[in-house]
PDB file of C-alpha atoms in Angstrom:
ATOM      1  CA  MET A 934     -63.002 -52.571 -19.053  1.00 31.00           C
ATOM      2  CA  LEU A 935     -59.820 -54.428 -19.298  1.00 38.00           C
ATOM      3  CA  THR A 936     -57.280 -55.334 -16.719  1.00 48.00           C
ATOM      4  CA  LEU A 937     -53.409 -55.299 -16.872  1.00 69.00           C
ATOM      5  CA  VAL A 938     -53.048 -58.878 -15.523  1.00 81.00           C
ATOM      6  CA  SER A 939     -51.283 -61.044 -17.998  1.00 83.00           C
ATOM      7  CA  GLU A 940     -52.882 -64.207 -19.249  1.00 85.00           C
ATOM      8  CA  ILE A 941     -49.634 -66.065 -19.287  1.00 87.00           C
ATOM      9  CA  ASP A 942     -49.328 -68.052 -16.053  1.00 87.00           C
ATOM     10  CA  THR A 943     -46.236 -67.318 -14.203  1.00 90.00           C
ATOM     11  CA  PRO A 944     -44.646 -68.252 -10.840  1.00 91.00           C
ATOM     12  CA  TYR A 945     -45.120 -64.638  -9.812  1.00 92.00           C
ATOM     13  CA  HIS A 946     -48.847 -64.938  -9.948  1.00 90.00           C
ATOM     14  CA  ARG A 947     -48.814 -67.212  -6.896  1.00 90.00           C
ATOM     15  CA  LEU A 948     -46.793 -64.885  -4.767  1.00 92.00           C
ATOM     16  CA  PRO A 949     -48.662 -62.873  -2.121  1.00 92.00           C
ATOM     17  CA  ALA A 950     -49.562 -59.299  -3.199  1.00 89.00           C
ATOM     18  CA  GLY A 951     -48.129 -57.828  -0.103  1.00 90.00           C
ATOM     19  CA  ALA A 952     -44.692 -59.500  -0.653  1.00 93.00           C
ATOM     20  CA  LYS A 953     -44.551 -58.330  -4.271  1.00 93.00           C
ATOM     21  CA  PHE A 954     -45.449 -54.687  -3.416  1.00 91.00           C
ATOM     22  CA  GLY A 955     -43.167 -54.677  -0.549  1.00 92.00           C
ATOM     23  CA  ALA A 956     -40.267 -55.848  -2.763  1.00 93.00           C
ATOM     24  CA  LEU A 957     -41.184 -53.395  -5.412  1.00 93.00           C
ATOM     25  CA  SER A 958     -41.126 -50.545  -2.861  1.00 92.00           C
ATOM     26  CA  LEU A 959     -37.639 -51.635  -1.605  1.00 95.00           C
ATOM     27  CA  ALA A 960     -36.173 -52.017  -5.085  1.00 94.00           C
ATOM     28  CA  THR A 961     -37.550 -48.657  -6.217  1.00 93.00           C
ATOM     29  CA  VAL A 962     -35.913 -46.915  -3.225  1.00 94.00           C
ATOM     30  CA  ALA A 963     -32.692 -48.756  -3.966  1.00 94.00           C
ATOM     31  CA  LEU A 964     -32.770 -47.788  -7.623  1.00 93.00           C
ATOM     32  CA  PHE A 965     -33.208 -44.034  -6.753  1.00 91.00           C
ATOM     33  CA  LEU A 966     -30.389 -44.099  -4.118  1.00 92.00           C
ATOM     34  CA  ALA A 967     -27.877 -45.762  -6.494  1.00 90.00           C
ATOM     35  CA  GLU A 968     -25.985 -43.270  -8.554  1.00 89.00           C
ATOM     36  CA  SER A 969     -23.674 -45.645 -10.291  1.00 92.00           C
ATOM     37  CA  LEU A 970     -24.111 -46.326 -13.955  1.00 92.00           C
ATOM     38  CA  THR A 971     -22.850 -49.948 -13.595  1.00 93.00           C
ATOM     39  CA  LEU A 972     -25.484 -50.679 -10.787  1.00 94.00           C
ATOM     40  CA  GLN A 973     -28.236 -49.187 -12.993  1.00 93.00           C
ATOM     41  CA  LEU A 974     -27.201 -51.403 -15.855  1.00 94.00           C
ATOM     42  CA  ALA A 975     -26.921 -54.441 -13.607  1.00 95.00           C
ATOM     43  CA  ALA A 976     -30.421 -53.733 -12.235  1.00 94.00           C
ATOM     44  CA  LEU A 977     -32.082 -53.395 -15.720  1.00 94.00           C
ATOM     45  CA  ALA A 978     -30.268 -56.805 -16.562  1.00 95.00           C
ATOM     46  CA  GLY A 979     -31.822 -58.336 -13.399  1.00 94.00           C
ATOM     47  CA  VAL A 980     -35.238 -56.965 -14.345  1.00 94.00           C
ATOM     48  CA  ALA A 981     -34.861 -58.443 -17.814  1.00 93.00           C
ATOM     49  CA  ALA A 982     -33.976 -61.868 -16.361  1.00 94.00           C
ATOM     50  CA  LEU A 983     -37.265 -61.808 -14.257  1.00 94.00           C
ATOM     51  CA  TYR A 984     -39.207 -61.402 -17.394  1.00 94.00           C
ATOM     52  CA  LEU A 985     -37.106 -63.964 -19.375  1.00 92.00           C
ATOM     53  CA  ARG A 986     -37.486 -66.500 -16.560  1.00 91.00           C
ATOM     54  CA  VAL A 987     -41.104 -66.853 -17.680  1.00 91.00           C
ATOM     55  CA  GLY A 988     -40.414 -66.958 -21.461  1.00 90.00           C
ATOM     56  CA  PRO A 989     -40.015 -64.739 -24.398  1.00 90.00           C
ATOM     57  CA  ASP A 990     -43.749 -64.265 -24.829  1.00 90.00           C
ATOM     58  CA  PHE A 991     -44.039 -62.772 -21.497  1.00 90.00           C
ATOM     59  CA  LEU A 992     -41.004 -60.547 -22.106  1.00 89.00           C
ATOM     60  CA  SER A 993     -42.580 -59.357 -25.237  1.00 90.00           C
ATOM     61  CA  GLN A 994     -45.758 -58.497 -23.585  1.00 87.00           C
ATOM     62  CA  GLY A 995     -43.933 -56.589 -20.893  1.00 87.00           C
ATOM     63  CA  LEU A 996     -42.003 -54.595 -23.534  1.00 87.00           C
ATOM     64  CA  ARG A 997     -45.141 -53.641 -25.402  1.00 85.00           C
ATOM     65  CA  SER A 998     -46.552 -52.205 -22.167  1.00 82.00           C
ATOM     66  CA  LEU A 999     -43.498 -50.037 -21.822  1.00 85.00           C
ATOM     67  CA  ARG A1000     -43.793 -48.232 -25.123  1.00 83.00           C
ATOM     68  CA  PRO A1001     -45.499 -45.167 -23.652  1.00 77.00           C
ATOM     69  CA  LEU A1002     -42.318 -44.640 -21.395  1.00 84.00           C
ATOM     70  CA  LEU A1003     -40.117 -44.229 -24.477  1.00 85.00           C
ATOM     71  CA  PHE A1004     -41.372 -40.670 -25.131  1.00 84.00           C
ATOM     72  CA  PHE A1005     -40.411 -39.587 -21.639  1.00 85.00           C
ATOM     73  CA  LEU A1006     -37.036 -41.361 -21.875  1.00 88.00           C
ATOM     74  CA  VAL A1007     -36.248 -39.463 -25.109  1.00 88.00           C
ATOM     75  CA  ILE A1008     -37.232 -36.102 -23.505  1.00 90.00           C
ATOM     76  CA  VAL A1009     -35.122 -36.763 -20.489  1.00 89.00           C
ATOM     77  CA  GLY A1010     -32.118 -37.975 -22.598  1.00 88.00           C
ATOM     78  CA  LEU A1011     -32.430 -34.876 -24.854  1.00 90.00           C
ATOM     79  CA  TRP A1012     -32.701 -32.537 -21.956  1.00 90.00           C
ATOM     80  CA  HIS A1013     -29.513 -33.977 -20.199  1.00 89.00           C
ATOM     81  CA  GLY A1014     -27.840 -33.741 -23.577  1.00 88.00           C
ATOM     82  CA  LEU A1015     -28.520 -30.092 -23.788  1.00 89.00           C
ATOM     83  CA  LEU A1016     -27.298 -29.554 -20.264  1.00 88.00           C
ATOM     84  CA  GLY A1017     -24.000 -31.375 -21.036  1.00 88.00           C
ATOM     85  CA  THR A1018     -24.669 -34.270 -18.592  1.00 89.00           C
ATOM     86  CA  PRO A1019     -25.304 -37.234 -20.722  1.00 90.00           C
ATOM     87  CA  ARG A1020     -24.147 -39.723 -18.151  1.00 92.00           C
ATOM     88  CA  ASP A1021     -26.551 -38.399 -15.573  1.00 91.00           C
ATOM     89  CA  GLY A1022     -29.375 -38.606 -18.254  1.00 91.00           C
ATOM     90  CA  LEU A1023     -28.423 -42.146 -18.955  1.00 93.00           C
ATOM     91  CA  VAL A1024     -28.598 -43.089 -15.224  1.00 92.00           C
ATOM     92  CA  VAL A1025     -31.986 -41.456 -14.867  1.00 92.00           C
ATOM     93  CA  CYS A1026     -33.320 -43.198 -17.899  1.00 92.00           C
ATOM     94  CA  LEU A1027     -32.126 -46.504 -16.783  1.00 93.00           C
ATOM     95  CA  ARG A1028     -33.487 -45.867 -13.259  1.00 94.00           C
ATOM     96  CA  LEU A1029     -37.030 -45.033 -14.745  1.00 92.00           C
ATOM     97  CA  LEU A1030     -36.968 -47.921 -17.106  1.00 93.00           C
ATOM     98  CA  SER A1031     -36.035 -50.466 -14.366  1.00 94.00           C
ATOM     99  CA  ALA A1032     -38.589 -49.070 -11.793  1.00 93.00           C
ATOM    100  CA  VAL A1033     -41.406 -48.932 -14.325  1.00 92.00           C
ATOM    101  CA  ALA A1034     -40.598 -52.358 -15.653  1.00 93.00           C
ATOM    102  CA  LEU A1035     -40.664 -53.709 -12.173  1.00 93.00           C
ATOM    103  CA  ALA A1036     -43.875 -52.045 -11.285  1.00 91.00           C
ATOM    104  CA  ASN A1037     -45.314 -53.382 -14.517  1.00 90.00           C
ATOM    105  CA  LEU A1038     -44.167 -56.958 -13.666  1.00 92.00           C
ATOM    106  CA  VAL A1039     -46.077 -56.680 -10.321  1.00 91.00           C
ATOM    107  CA  THR A1040     -49.182 -55.359 -12.134  1.00 86.00           C
ATOM    108  CA  MET A1041     -49.043 -58.102 -14.748  1.00 89.00           C
ATOM    109  CA  THR A1042     -48.923 -60.840 -12.112  1.00 91.00           C
ATOM    110  CA  THR A1043     -51.257 -59.478  -9.356  1.00 88.00           C
ATOM    111  CA  ARG A1044     -55.045 -59.737  -9.540  1.00 85.00           C
ATOM    112  CA  LEU A1045     -56.899 -56.579  -9.038  1.00 78.00           C
ATOM    113  CA  ASP A1046     -58.792 -57.997  -6.183  1.00 80.00           C
ATOM    114  CA  ASP A1047     -55.690 -58.954  -4.349  1.00 85.00           C
ATOM    115  CA  ALA A1048     -54.286 -55.592  -4.902  1.00 81.00           C
ATOM    116  CA  ILE A1049     -57.440 -53.819  -3.556  1.00 80.00           C
ATOM    117  CA  ASP A1050     -57.489 -56.164  -0.598  1.00 84.00           C
ATOM    118  CA  LEU A1051     -53.897 -55.184   0.300  1.00 85.00           C
ATOM    119  CA  VAL A1052     -54.799 -51.524   0.110  1.00 80.00           C
ATOM    120  CA  MET A1053     -57.787 -52.064   2.402  1.00 82.00           C
ATOM    121  CA  ARG A1054     -55.525 -53.893   4.970  1.00 84.00           C
ATOM    122  CA  LEU A1055     -52.999 -51.043   4.911  1.00 83.00           C
ATOM    123  CA  LEU A1056     -55.562 -48.237   5.273  1.00 81.00           C
ATOM    124  CA  ARG A1057     -57.598 -50.101   7.966  1.00 82.00           C
ATOM    125  CA  PRO A1058     -56.009 -48.330  10.913  1.00 83.00           C
ATOM    126  CA  PHE A1059     -57.113 -44.915   9.311  1.00 81.00           C
ATOM    127  CA  ARG A1060     -60.737 -45.782   9.602  1.00 80.00           C
ATOM    128  CA  ARG A1061     -60.682 -44.651  13.275  1.00 80.00           C
ATOM    129  CA  LEU A1062     -59.796 -41.209  11.884  1.00 80.00           C
ATOM    130  CA  GLY A1063     -62.997 -41.158   9.679  1.00 79.00           C
ATOM    131  CA  LEU A1064     -61.174 -42.146   6.464  1.00 75.00           C
ATOM    132  CA  LYS A1065     -63.442 -43.763   3.878  1.00 76.00           C
ATOM    133  CA  THR A1066     -61.156 -46.550   2.726  1.00 74.00           C
ATOM    134  CA  GLY A1067     -63.856 -48.004   0.472  1.00 75.00           C
ATOM    135  CA  GLN A1068     -63.776 -44.893  -1.737  1.00 75.00           C
ATOM    136  CA  ILE A1069     -60.018 -44.959  -1.950  1.00 76.00           C
ATOM    137  CA  ALA A1070     -59.887 -48.631  -2.952  1.00 74.00           C
ATOM    138  CA  PHE A1071     -62.720 -47.945  -5.576  1.00 75.00           C
ATOM    139  CA  ALA A1072     -60.625 -45.065  -7.021  1.00 77.00           C
ATOM    140  CA  ILE A1073     -57.494 -47.198  -7.299  1.00 74.00           C
ATOM    141  CA  ALA A1074     -59.433 -49.958  -8.980  1.00 71.00           C
ATOM    142  CA  LEU A1075     -60.716 -47.335 -11.519  1.00 76.00           C
ATOM    143  CA  VAL A1076     -57.220 -46.077 -12.321  1.00 74.00           C
ATOM    144  CA  ILE A1077     -55.764 -49.534 -12.729  1.00 70.00           C
ATOM    145  CA  ARG A1078     -58.654 -50.659 -14.976  1.00 69.00           C
ATOM    146  CA  PHE A1079     -58.650 -47.663 -17.127  1.00 75.00           C
ATOM    147  CA  VAL A1080     -55.015 -47.502 -17.840  1.00 73.00           C
ATOM    148  CA  PRO A1081     -55.244 -50.036 -20.705  1.00 71.00           C
ATOM    149  CA  VAL A1082     -58.404 -48.311 -22.018  1.00 77.00           C
ATOM    150  CA  MET A1083     -56.615 -45.058 -22.292  1.00 78.00           C
ATOM    151  CA  MET A1084     -53.706 -46.762 -23.999  1.00 75.00           C
ATOM    152  CA  GLU A1085     -56.043 -48.414 -26.524  1.00 78.00           C
ATOM    153  CA  ASN A1086     -57.773 -45.183 -27.168  1.00 80.00           C
ATOM    154  CA  THR A1087     -54.424 -43.514 -27.816  1.00 82.00           C
ATOM    155  CA  ARG A1088     -53.382 -46.317 -30.226  1.00 81.00           C
ATOM    156  CA  ARG A1089     -56.608 -45.951 -32.287  1.00 83.00           C
ATOM    157  CA  LEU A1090     -56.068 -42.150 -32.434  1.00 81.00           C
ATOM    158  CA  LEU A1091     -52.557 -42.707 -33.707  1.00 82.00           C
ATOM    159  CA  ASP A1092     -53.708 -45.287 -36.219  1.00 83.00           C
ATOM    160  CA  ALA A1093     -56.282 -42.744 -37.372  1.00 82.00           C
ATOM    161  CA  TRP A1094     -53.681 -40.139 -37.856  1.00 79.00           C
ATOM    162  CA  ARG A1095     -51.394 -42.443 -39.785  1.00 80.00           C
ATOM    163  CA  ALA A1096     -54.400 -43.377 -42.147  1.00 82.00           C
ATOM    164  CA  ARG A1097     -55.117 -39.714 -42.990  1.00 80.00           C
ATOM    165  CA  SER A1098     -51.518 -38.237 -42.991  1.00 75.00           C
ATOM    166  CA  ALA A1099     -48.196 -39.081 -44.223  1.00 76.00           C
ATOM    167  CA  ARG A1100     -46.555 -37.117 -41.512  1.00 76.00           C
ATOM    168  CA  ARG A1101     -45.748 -38.782 -38.205  1.00 76.00           C
ATOM    169  CA  PRO A1102     -47.996 -38.014 -35.280  1.00 71.00           C
ATOM    170  CA  GLY A1103     -46.938 -35.238 -32.998  1.00 71.00           C
ATOM    171  CA  TRP A1104     -48.310 -32.721 -30.527  1.00 71.00           C
ATOM    172  CA  GLN A1105     -51.527 -32.464 -32.685  1.00 74.00           C
ATOM    173  CA  VAL A1106     -52.822 -35.650 -31.246  1.00 76.00           C
ATOM    174  CA  LEU A1107     -52.371 -34.560 -27.579  1.00 78.00           C
ATOM    175  CA  ALA A1108     -55.649 -32.535 -27.518  1.00 81.00           C
ATOM    176  CA  PRO A1109     -57.799 -35.545 -28.999  1.00 80.00           C
ATOM    177  CA  ILE A1110     -56.269 -37.848 -26.460  1.00 80.00           C
ATOM    178  CA  PHE A1111     -57.058 -35.444 -23.552  1.00 81.00           C
ATOM    179  CA  LEU A1112     -60.549 -34.960 -24.834  1.00 82.00           C
ATOM    180  CA  VAL A1113     -61.295 -38.725 -25.163  1.00 81.00           C
ATOM    181  CA  ALA A1114     -59.897 -39.204 -21.527  1.00 80.00           C
ATOM    182  CA  ILE A1115     -62.155 -36.431 -20.249  1.00 84.00           C
ATOM    183  CA  ASP A1116     -65.173 -37.853 -22.063  1.00 83.00           C
ATOM    184  CA  ASP A1117     -64.637 -41.267 -20.553  1.00 79.00           C
ATOM    185  CA  ALA A1118     -64.172 -39.866 -17.189  1.00 79.00           C
ATOM    186  CA  THR A1119     -67.456 -37.940 -17.482  1.00 85.00           C
ATOM    187  CA  ARG A1120     -69.328 -40.942 -18.669  1.00 83.00           C
ATOM    188  CA  VAL A1121     -67.915 -43.133 -15.814  1.00 79.00           C
ATOM    189  CA  ALA A1122     -68.852 -40.361 -13.249  1.00 78.00           C
ATOM    190  CA  GLU A1123     -72.384 -40.154 -14.476  1.00 82.00           C
ATOM    191  CA  ALA A1124     -72.720 -43.891 -14.376  1.00 80.00           C
ATOM    192  CA  ILE A1125     -71.392 -44.098 -10.764  1.00 76.00           C
ATOM    193  CA  ARG A1126     -73.620 -41.258  -9.892  1.00 78.00           C
ATOM    194  CA  ALA A1127     -76.687 -42.973 -11.294  1.00 79.00           C
ATOM    195  CA  ARG A1128     -75.955 -46.210  -9.569  1.00 73.00           C
ATOM    196  CA  ALA A1129     -75.402 -44.322  -6.261  1.00 65.00           C
ATOM    197  CA  ASP A1130     -78.774 -42.683  -6.679  1.00 57.00           C
ATOM    198  CA  LEU A1131     -80.418 -45.913  -7.500  1.00 48.00           C
ATOM    199  CA  ALA A1132     -78.875 -47.475  -4.263  1.00 50.00           C
ATOM    200  CA  THR A1133     -80.270 -44.602  -2.250  1.00 47.00           C
ATOM    201  CA  TYR A1134     -83.707 -45.095  -3.635  1.00 43.00           C
ATOM    202  CA  THR A1135     -83.589 -48.741  -2.909  1.00 45.00           C
ATOM    203  CA  ASP A1136     -82.550 -48.150   0.579  1.00 45.00           C
ATOM    204  CA  LEU A1137     -85.588 -45.695   1.062  1.00 38.00           C
ATOM    205  CA  ASP A1138     -87.932 -48.317  -0.340  1.00 43.00           C
ATOM    206  CA  ASP A1139     -86.604 -50.764   2.092  1.00 46.00           C
ATOM    207  CA  LEU A1140     -87.050 -48.424   4.957  1.00 39.00           C
ATOM    208  CA  GLU A1141     -90.656 -47.703   3.939  1.00 41.00           C
ATOM    209  CA  THR A1142     -91.573 -51.352   3.745  1.00 42.00           C
TER     210      THR A1142
END
């Protein structure tokens, strides 16, 4: 399984995970509170500057990871166009683009282990209530690690469609994408279940000895 962490070394890699996620939370709240189109444009320019500070290669990598968002931006833009509120639609699109780009920046520069450690620290007080924090951390790790896998599977299905048809891929590819995702989830669940059973048997053997 792949991770979303960029191989390009940046100053952001050396920042604490807690500081990055905290700044991301505050910035996201500020973006959703701001209704001004000028502020949204300025925020997007600031996010682009954060990428450009590292270099064009890092910016290009970030833009590639934002491609799946384009579909939703088009839908939102068309919807607001039909409602007769194009300005509001532009504000929403800019807000989503900036927020997702910031989240992507944090993900690209934060090791998975550091993110999981942060989650475990935040959930530590809830252990007294019987919350199994280890399972939550494991679920988050699976989600983060499988995002690029699902994106790669989607790209392969789209390439297969283009190789067999002159038409552009549309809603017809949604069913295969969902089926592949369900198949991957089933296999992972079976592997986790098998390893859990093996660990149980190992513990029993240790007790008998």
